[in-house]
Coordinates of C-alpha atoms in Angstrom, one line a residue:
X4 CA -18.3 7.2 -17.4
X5 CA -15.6 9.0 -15.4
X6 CA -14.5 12.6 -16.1
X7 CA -11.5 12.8 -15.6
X8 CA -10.6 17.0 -16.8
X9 CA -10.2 17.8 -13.2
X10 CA -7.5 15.4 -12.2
X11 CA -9.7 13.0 -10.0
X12 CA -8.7 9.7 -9.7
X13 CA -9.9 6.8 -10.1
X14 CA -8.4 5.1 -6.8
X15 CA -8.8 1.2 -5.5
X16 CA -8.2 1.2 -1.8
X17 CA -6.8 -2.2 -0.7
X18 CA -7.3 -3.0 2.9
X19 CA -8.0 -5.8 5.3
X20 CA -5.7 -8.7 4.0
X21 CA -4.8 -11.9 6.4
X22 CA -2.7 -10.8 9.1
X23 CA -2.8 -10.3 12.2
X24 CA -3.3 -6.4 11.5
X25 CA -6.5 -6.7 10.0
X26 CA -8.5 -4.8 12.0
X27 CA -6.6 -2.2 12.0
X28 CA -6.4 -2.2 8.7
X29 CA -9.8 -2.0 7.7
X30 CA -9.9 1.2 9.6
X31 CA -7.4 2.9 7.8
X32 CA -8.5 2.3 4.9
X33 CA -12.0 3.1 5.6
X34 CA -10.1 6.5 6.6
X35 CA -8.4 6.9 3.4
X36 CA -11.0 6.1 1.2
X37 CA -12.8 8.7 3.0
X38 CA -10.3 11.1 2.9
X39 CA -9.8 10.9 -0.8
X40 CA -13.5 10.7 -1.7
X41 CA -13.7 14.2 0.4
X42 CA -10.6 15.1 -1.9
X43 CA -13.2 14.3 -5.1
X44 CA -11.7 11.4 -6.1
X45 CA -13.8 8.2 -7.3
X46 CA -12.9 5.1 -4.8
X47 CA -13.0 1.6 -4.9
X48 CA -12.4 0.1 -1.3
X49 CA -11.3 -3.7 -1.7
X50 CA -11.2 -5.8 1.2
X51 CA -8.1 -8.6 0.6
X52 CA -9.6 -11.7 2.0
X53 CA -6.5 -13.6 0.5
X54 CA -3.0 -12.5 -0.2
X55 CA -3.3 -12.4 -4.1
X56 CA -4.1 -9.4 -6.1
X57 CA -7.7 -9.3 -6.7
X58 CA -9.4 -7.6 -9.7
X59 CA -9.4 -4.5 -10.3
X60 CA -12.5 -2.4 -10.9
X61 CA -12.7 -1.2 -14.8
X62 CA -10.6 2.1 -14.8
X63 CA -9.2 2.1 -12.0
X64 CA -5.9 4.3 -12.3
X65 CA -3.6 3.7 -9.1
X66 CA -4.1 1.4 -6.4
X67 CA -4.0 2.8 -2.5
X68 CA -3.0 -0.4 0.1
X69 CA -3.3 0.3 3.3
X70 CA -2.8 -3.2 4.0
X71 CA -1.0 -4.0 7.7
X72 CA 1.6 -7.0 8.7
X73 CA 2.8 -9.4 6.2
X74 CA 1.8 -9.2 3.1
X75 CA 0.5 -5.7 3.1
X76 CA 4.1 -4.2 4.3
X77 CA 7.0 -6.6 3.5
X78 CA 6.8 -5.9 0.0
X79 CA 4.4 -8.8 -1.3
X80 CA 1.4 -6.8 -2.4
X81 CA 4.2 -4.5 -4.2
X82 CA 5.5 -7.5 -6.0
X83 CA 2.4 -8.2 -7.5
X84 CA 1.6 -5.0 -8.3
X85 CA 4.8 -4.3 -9.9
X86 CA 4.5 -7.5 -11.8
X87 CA 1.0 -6.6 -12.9
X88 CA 2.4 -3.2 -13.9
X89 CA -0.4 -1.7 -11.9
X90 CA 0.8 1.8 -10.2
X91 CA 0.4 2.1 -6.8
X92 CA 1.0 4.9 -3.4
X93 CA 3.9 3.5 -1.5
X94 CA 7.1 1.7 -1.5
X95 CA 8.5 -0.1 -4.3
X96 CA 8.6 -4.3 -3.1
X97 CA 11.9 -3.9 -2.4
X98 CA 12.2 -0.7 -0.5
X99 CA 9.7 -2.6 1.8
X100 CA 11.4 -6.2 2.2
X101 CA 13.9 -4.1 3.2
X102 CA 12.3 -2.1 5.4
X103 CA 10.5 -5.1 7.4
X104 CA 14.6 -6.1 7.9
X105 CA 15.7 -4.6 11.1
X106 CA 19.0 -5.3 11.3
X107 CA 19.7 -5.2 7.8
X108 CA 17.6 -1.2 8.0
X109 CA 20.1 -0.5 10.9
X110 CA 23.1 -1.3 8.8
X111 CA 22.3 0.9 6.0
X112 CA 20.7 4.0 8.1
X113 CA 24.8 3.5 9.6
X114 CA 26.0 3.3 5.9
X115 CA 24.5 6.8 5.4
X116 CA 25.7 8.2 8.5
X117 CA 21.9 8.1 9.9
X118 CA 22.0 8.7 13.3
X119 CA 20.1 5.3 14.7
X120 CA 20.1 4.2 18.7
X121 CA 22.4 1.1 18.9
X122 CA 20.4 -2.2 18.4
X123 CA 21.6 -6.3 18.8

């Protein structure tokens, strides 16, 4: 049973996944699993072997990805997430489609009058 009077967490920390980033992935989230167990949350590290949301452990309260590349930063692990109503650290699945957009980031950093080095 989790006690949860002292604000701890009960955090699932997605990482690995299938691209090409995986390595580097599982790193980081071996880092941030570590740095929020030192922080006295409870963690659940998941490694994504597939890009589909797997189950979650009972309890768990937010979800951490630390996932790299496709899938873990163009918003589809968000989508599923969001549909699943499951909260989660990060970017909503549309901040990050956007995001992985160049061009189409460029145009509206320019829209908001953020300075950005001219791209083609």
């Amino acid at each position: 049973m989790f006690d949860n009077k002292h604000n701890k967490l009960i955090v699932a920390v997605f990482k690995g996944g299938c691209s090409s980033e995986r390595e580097i992935s599982l790193a980081s989230g071996e880092a941030v699993a570590t740095a929020l167990r030192e922080a006295g949350h409870f963690v659940h590290e998941i490694d994504l072997k597939k890009n589909k949301l797997p189950i979650l452990p009972d309890n768990t309260q937010v979800v951490f990805p630390v996932l790299h590349g496709s899938f873990g930063e163009d918003g589809g692990i968000q989508a599923l997430l969001e549909d699943a109503k499951i909260p989660f650290v990060g970017s909503s699945s549309s901040a990050s489609r956007t995001i992985m957009n160049k061009i189409l980031t460029k145009r509206i950093l320019e829209e908001h009058a953020v300075l950005t080095p001219q791209y083609r």
